[in-house]
Tab-separated table of N, CA and C in Angstrom:
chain	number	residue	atom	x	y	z
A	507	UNK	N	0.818	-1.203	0.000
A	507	UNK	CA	0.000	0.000	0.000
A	507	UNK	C	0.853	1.255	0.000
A	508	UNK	N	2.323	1.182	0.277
A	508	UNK	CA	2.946	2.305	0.878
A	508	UNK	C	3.238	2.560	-0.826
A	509	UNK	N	3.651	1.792	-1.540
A	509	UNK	CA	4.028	2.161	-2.977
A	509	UNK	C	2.652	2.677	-4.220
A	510	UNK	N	1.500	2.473	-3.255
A	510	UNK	CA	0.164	3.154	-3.890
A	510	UNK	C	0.201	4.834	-3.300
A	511	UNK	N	0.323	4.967	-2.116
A	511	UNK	CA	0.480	6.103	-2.092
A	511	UNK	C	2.120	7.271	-2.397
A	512	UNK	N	2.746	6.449	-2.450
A	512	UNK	CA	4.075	6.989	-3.350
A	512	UNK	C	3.644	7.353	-4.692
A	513	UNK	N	2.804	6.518	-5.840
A	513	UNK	CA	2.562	6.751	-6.703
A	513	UNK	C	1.624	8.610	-6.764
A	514	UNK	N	0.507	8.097	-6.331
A	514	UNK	CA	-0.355	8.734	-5.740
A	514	UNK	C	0.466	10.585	-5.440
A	515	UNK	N	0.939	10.165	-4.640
A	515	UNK	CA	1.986	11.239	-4.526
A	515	UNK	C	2.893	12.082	-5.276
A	516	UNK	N	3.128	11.425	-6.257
A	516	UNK	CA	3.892	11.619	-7.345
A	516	UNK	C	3.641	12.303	-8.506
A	517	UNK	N	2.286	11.705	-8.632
A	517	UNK	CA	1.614	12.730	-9.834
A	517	UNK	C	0.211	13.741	-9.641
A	518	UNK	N	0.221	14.136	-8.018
A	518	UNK	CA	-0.581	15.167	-7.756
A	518	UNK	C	-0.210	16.614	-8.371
A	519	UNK	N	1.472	16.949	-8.416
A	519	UNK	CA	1.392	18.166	-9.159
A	519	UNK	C	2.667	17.795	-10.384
A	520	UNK	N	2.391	18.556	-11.309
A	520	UNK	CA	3.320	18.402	-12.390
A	520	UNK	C	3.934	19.662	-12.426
A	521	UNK	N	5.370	19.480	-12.809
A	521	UNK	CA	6.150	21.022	-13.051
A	521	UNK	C	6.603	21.105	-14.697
A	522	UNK	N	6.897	22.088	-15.606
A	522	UNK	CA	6.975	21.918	-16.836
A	522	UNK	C	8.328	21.553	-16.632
A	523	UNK	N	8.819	21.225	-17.877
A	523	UNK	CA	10.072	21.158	-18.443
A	523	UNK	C	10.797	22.356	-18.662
A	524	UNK	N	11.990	21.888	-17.850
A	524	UNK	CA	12.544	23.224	-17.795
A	524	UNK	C	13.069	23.076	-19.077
A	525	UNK	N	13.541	24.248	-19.978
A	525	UNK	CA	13.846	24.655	-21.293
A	525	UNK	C	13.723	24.085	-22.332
A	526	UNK	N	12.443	24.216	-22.023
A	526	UNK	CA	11.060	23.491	-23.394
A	526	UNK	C	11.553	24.444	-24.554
A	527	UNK	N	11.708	24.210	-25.633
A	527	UNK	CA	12.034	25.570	-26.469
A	527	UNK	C	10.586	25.865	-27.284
A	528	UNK	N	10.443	26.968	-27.633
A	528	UNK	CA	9.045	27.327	-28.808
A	528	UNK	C	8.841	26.346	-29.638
A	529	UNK	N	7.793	25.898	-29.778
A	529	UNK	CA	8.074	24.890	-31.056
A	529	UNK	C	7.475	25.597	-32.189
A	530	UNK	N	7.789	25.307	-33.068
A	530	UNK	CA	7.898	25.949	-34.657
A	530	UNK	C	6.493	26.425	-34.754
A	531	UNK	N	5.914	27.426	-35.888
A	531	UNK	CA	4.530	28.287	-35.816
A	531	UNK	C	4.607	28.967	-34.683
A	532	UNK	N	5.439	29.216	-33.728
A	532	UNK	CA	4.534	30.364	-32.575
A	532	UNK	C	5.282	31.405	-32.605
A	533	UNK	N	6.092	31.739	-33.791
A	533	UNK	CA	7.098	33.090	-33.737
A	533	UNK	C	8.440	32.879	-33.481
A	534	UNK	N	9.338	33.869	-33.635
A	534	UNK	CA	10.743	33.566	-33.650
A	534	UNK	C	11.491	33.512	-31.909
A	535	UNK	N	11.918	32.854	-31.566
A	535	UNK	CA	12.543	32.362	-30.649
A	535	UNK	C	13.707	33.788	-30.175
A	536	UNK	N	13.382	34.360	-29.130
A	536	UNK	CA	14.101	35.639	-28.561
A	536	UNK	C	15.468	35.390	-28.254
A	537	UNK	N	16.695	36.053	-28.461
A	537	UNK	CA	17.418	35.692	-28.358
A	537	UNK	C	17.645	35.358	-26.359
A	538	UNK	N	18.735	34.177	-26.281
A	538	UNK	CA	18.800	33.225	-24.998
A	538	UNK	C	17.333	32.459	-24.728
A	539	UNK	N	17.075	31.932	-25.813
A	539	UNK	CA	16.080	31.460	-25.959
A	539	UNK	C	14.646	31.615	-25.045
A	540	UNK	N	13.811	30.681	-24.720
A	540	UNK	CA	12.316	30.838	-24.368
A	540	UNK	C	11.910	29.202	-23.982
A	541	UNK	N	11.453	29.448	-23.038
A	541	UNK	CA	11.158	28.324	-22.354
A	541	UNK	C	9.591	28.361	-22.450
A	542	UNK	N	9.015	26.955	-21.721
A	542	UNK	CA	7.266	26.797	-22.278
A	542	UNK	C	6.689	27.820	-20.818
A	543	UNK	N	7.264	27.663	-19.980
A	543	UNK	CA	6.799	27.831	-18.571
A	543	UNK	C	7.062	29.965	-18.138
A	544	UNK	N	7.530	30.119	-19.644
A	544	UNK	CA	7.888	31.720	-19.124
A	544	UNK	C	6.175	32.640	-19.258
A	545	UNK	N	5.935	33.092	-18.275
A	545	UNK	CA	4.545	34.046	-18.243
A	545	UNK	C	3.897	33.247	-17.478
A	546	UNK	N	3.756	32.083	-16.841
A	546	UNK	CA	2.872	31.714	-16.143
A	546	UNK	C	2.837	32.087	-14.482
A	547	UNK	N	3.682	32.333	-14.030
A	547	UNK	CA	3.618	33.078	-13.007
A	547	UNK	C	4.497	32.989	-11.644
A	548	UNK	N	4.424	33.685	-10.755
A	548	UNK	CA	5.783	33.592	-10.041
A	548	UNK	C	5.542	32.943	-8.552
A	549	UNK	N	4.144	32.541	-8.089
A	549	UNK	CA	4.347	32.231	-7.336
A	549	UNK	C	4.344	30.415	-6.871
A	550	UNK	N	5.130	30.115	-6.121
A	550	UNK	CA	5.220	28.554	-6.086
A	550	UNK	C	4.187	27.653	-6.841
A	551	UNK	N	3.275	27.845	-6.410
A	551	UNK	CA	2.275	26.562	-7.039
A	551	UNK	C	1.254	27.070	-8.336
A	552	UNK	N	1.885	27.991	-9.215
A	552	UNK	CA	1.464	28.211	-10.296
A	552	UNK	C	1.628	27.476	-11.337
A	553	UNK	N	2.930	26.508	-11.056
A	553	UNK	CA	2.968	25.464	-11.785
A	553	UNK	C	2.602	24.017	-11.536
A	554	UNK	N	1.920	24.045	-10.415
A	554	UNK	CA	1.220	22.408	-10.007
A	554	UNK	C	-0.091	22.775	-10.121
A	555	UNK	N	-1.007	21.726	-10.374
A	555	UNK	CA	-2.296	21.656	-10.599
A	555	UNK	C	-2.721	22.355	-9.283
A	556	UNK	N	-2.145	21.869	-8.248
A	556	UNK	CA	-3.402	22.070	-6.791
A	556	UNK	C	-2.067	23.380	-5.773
A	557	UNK	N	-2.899	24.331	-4.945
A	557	UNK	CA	-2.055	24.815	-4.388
A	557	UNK	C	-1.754	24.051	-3.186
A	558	UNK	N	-0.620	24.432	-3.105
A	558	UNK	CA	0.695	23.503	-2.057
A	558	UNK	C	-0.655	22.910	-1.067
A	559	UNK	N	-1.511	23.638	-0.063
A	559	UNK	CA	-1.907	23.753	1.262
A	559	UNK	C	-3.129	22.300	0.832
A	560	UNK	N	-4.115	22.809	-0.433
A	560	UNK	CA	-4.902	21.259	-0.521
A	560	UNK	C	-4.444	20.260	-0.837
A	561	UNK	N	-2.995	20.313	-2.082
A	561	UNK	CA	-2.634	19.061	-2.076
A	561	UNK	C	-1.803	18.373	-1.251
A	562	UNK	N	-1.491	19.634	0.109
A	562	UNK	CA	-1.102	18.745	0.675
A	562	UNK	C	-2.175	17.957	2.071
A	563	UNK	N	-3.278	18.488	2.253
A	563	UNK	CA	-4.859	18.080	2.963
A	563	UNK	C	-5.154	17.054	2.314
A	564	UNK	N	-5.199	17.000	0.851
A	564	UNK	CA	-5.654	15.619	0.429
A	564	UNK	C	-4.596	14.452	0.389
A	565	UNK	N	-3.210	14.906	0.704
A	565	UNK	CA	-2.407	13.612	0.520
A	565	UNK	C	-2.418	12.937	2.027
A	566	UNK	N	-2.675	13.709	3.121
A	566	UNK	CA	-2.948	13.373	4.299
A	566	UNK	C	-4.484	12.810	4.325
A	567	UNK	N	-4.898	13.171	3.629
A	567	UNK	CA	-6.473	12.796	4.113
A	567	UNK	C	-6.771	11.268	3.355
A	568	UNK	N	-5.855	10.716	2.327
A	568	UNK	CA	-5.031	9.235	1.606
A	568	UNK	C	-4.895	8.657	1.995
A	569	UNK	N	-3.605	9.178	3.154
A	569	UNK	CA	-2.697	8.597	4.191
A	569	UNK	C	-3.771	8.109	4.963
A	570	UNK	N	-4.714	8.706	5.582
A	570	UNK	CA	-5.649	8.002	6.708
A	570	UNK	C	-6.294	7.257	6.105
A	571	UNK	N	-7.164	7.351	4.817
A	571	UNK	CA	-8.033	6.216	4.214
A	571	UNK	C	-7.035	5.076	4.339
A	572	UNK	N	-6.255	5.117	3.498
A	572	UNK	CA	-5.370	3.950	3.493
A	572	UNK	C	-5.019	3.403	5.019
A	573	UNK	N	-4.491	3.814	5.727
A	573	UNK	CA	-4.068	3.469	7.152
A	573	UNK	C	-5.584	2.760	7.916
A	574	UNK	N	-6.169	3.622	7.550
A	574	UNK	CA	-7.732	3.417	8.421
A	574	UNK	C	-8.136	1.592	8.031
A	575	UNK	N	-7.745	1.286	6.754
A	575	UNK	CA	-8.663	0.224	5.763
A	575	UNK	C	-8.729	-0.916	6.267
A	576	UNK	N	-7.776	-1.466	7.283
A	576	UNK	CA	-7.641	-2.313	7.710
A	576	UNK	C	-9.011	-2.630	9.087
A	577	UNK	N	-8.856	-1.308	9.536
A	577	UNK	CA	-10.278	-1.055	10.627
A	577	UNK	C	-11.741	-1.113	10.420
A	578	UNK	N	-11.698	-0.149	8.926
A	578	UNK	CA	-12.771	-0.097	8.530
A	578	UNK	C	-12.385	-0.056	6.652
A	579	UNK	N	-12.741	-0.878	6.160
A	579	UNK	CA	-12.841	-0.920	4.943
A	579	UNK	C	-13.937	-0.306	4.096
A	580	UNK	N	-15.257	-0.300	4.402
A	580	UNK	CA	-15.963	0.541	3.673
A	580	UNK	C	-15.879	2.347	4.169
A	581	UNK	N	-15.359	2.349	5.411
A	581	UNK	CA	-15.215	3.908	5.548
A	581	UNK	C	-13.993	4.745	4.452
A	582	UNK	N	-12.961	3.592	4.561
A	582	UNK	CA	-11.575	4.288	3.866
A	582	UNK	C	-11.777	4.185	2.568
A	583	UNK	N	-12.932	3.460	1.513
A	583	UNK	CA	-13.150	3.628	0.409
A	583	UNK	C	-13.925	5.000	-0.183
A	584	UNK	N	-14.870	5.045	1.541
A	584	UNK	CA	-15.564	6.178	1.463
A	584	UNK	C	-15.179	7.668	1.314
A	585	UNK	N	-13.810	7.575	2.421
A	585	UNK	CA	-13.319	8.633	2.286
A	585	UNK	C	-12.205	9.122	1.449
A	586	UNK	N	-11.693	7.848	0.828
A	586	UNK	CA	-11.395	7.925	-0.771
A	586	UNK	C	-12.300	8.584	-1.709
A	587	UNK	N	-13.118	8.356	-1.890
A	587	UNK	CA	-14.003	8.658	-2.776
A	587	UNK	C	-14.531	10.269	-2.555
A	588	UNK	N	-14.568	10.738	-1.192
A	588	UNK	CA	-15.046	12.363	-0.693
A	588	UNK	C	-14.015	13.227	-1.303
A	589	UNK	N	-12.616	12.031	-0.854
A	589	UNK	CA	-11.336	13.022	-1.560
A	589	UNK	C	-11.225	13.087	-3.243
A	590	UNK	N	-11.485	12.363	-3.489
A	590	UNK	CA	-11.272	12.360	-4.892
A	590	UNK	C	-12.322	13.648	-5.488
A	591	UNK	N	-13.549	13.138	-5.189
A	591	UNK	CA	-14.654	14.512	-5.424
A	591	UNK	C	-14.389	15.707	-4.983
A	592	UNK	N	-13.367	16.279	-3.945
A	592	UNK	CA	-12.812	17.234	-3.672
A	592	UNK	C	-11.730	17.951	-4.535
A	593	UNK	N	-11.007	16.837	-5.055
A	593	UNK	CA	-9.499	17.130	-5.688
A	593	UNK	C	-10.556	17.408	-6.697
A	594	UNK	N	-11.367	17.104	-7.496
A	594	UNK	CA	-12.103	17.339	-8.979
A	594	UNK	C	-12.531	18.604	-8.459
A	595	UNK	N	-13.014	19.073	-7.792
A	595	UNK	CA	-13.790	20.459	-7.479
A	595	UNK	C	-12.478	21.015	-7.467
A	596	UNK	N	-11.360	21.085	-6.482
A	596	UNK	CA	-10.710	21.877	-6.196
A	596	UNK	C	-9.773	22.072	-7.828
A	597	UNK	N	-9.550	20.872	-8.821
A	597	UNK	CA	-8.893	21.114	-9.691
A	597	UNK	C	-9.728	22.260	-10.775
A	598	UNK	N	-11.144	21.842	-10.645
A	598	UNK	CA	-12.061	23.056	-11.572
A	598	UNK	C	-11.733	24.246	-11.480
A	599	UNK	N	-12.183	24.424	-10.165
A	599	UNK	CA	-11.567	25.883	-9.901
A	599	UNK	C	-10.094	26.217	-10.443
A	600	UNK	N	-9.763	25.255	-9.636
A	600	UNK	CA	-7.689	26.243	-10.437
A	600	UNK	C	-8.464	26.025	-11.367
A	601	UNK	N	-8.677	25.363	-12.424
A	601	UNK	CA	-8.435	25.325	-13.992
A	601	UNK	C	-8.951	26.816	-14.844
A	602	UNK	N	-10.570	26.961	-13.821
A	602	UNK	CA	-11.262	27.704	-14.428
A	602	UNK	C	-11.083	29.658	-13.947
A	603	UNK	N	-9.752	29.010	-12.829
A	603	UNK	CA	-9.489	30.723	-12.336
A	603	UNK	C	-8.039	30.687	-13.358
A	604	UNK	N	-7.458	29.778	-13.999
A	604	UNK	CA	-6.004	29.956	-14.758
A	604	UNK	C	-7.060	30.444	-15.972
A	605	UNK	N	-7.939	29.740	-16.329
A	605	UNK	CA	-8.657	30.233	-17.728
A	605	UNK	C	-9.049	31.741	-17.706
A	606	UNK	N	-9.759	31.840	-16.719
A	606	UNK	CA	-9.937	33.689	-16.883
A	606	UNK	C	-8.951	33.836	-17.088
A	607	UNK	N	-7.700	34.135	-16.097
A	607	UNK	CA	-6.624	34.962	-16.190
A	607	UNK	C	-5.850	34.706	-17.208
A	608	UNK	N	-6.132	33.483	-18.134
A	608	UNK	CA	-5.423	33.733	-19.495
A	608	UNK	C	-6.502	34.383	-20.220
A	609	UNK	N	-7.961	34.658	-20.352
A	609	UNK	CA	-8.564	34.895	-21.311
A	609	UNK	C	-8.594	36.645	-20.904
A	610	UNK	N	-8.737	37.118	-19.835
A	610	UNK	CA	-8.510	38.548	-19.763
A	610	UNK	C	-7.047	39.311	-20.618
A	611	UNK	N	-6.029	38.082	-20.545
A	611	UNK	CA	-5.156	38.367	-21.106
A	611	UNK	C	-4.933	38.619	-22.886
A	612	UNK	N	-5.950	38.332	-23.508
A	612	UNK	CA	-6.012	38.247	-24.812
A	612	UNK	C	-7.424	38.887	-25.117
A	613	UNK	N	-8.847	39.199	-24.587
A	613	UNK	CA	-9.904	39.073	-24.859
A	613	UNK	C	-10.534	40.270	-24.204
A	614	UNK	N	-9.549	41.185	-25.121
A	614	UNK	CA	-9.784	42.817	-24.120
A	614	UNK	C	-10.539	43.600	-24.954
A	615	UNK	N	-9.750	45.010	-25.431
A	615	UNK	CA	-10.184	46.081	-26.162
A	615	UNK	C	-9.881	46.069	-27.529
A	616	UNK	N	-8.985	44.990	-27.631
A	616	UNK	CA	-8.488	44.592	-28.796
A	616	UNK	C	-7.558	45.106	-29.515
A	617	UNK	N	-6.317	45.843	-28.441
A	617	UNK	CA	-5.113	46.042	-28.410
A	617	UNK	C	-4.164	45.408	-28.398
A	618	UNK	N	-3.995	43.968	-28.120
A	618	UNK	CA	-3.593	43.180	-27.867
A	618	UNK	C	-2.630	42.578	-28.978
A	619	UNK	N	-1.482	42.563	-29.165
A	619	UNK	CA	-0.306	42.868	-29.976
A	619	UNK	C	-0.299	41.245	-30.303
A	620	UNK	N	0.599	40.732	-31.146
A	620	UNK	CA	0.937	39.559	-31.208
A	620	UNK	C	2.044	38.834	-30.844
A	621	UNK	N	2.699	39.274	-30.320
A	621	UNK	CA	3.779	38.936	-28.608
A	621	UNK	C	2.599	38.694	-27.974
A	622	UNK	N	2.003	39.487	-27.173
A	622	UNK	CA	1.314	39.121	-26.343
A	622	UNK	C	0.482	37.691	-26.691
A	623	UNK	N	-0.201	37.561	-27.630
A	623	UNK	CA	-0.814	36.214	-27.879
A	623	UNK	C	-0.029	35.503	-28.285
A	624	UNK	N	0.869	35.492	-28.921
A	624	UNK	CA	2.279	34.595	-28.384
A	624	UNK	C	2.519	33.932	-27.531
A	625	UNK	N	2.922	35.027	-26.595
A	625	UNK	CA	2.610	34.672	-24.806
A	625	UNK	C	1.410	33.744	-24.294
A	626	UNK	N	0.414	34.263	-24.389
A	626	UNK	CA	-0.651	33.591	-23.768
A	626	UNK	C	-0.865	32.408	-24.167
A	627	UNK	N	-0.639	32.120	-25.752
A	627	UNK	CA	-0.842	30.296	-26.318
A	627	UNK	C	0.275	29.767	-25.786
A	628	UNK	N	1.649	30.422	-25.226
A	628	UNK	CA	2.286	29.462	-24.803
A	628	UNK	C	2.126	29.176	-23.234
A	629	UNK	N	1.261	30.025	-22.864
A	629	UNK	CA	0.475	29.180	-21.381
A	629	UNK	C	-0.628	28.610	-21.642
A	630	UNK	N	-1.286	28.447	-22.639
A	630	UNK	CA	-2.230	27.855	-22.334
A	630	UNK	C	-1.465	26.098	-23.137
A	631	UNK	N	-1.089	26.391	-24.221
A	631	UNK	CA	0.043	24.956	-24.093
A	631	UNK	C	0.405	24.755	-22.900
A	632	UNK	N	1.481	25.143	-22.253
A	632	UNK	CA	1.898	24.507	-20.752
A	632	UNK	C	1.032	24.462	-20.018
A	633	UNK	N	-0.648	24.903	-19.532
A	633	UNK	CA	-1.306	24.792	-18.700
A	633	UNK	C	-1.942	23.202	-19.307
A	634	UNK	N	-2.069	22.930	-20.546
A	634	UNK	CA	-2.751	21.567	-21.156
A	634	UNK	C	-2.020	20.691	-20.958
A	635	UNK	N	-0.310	20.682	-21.832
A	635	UNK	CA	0.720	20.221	-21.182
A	635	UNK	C	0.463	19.370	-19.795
A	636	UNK	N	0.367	19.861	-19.096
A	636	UNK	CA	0.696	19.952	-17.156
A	636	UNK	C	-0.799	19.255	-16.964
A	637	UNK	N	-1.486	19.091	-17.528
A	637	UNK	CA	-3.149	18.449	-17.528
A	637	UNK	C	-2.770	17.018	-17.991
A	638	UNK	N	-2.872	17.359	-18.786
A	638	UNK	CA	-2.579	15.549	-19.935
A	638	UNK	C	-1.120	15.185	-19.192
A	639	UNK	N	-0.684	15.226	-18.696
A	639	UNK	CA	0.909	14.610	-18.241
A	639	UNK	C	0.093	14.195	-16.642
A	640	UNK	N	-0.801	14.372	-16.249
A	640	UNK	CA	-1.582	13.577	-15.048
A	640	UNK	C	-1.936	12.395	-15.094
């Protein structure tokens, strides 16, 4: 069980690749190149699906289902299952508060240069990226 929740553990947050380069169609590559992960943002858990504090509530709240199962087996499936429906809510939200803040970023007055949407498709690549690699 200890190597289920190692797994488990492992792929709650994803970080990009560090020096992903542009890939071809998205404009010319700045000189010292351009990584996938530049514009998405500066604070720690902008690049993991869940912020630090729930994923780390739900990896504890694992730890007890699992630990518990032996005591009670239909409770620790149960509370498997509360967590899981939590991590889906809690992942909506991030998903759907990263989506505004990329779509305010492009979907303005219509000033919006083509660097800038440059920029923004290459977060919303690394935000899909960082989805599908779950």
């Amino acid at each position: 069980m200890a190597k289920q929740l190692e797994k488990v553990e492992k792929y709650d947050t994803v970080s990009p690749a560090a020096g992903d380069p542009a890939e071809p169609g998205l404009g010319p590559v700045p000189p010292g190149g351009l990584t996938a992960d530049e514009g998405i943002g500066d604070a720690p858990y902008d690049t993991a699906l869940f912020p630090p504090e729930d994923a780390e509530r739900l990896r504890v709240g694992l730890q007890s289902a699992v630990v518990g199962f032996v005591d009670s087996p239909d409770r620790a499936v149960a509370q498997a299952d509360a967590l899981l429906d939590e991590a889906m809510t809690c992942l909506a939200d991030r998903l759907a508060e990263s989506r505004g803040r990329l779509r305010e970023n492009w979907q303005g007055d219509g000033s919006v240069g083509t660097e800038e949407h440059r920029t923004v498709l290459l977060e919303y690549r690394e935000l899909l990226r960082r989805l599908l690699s779950v």
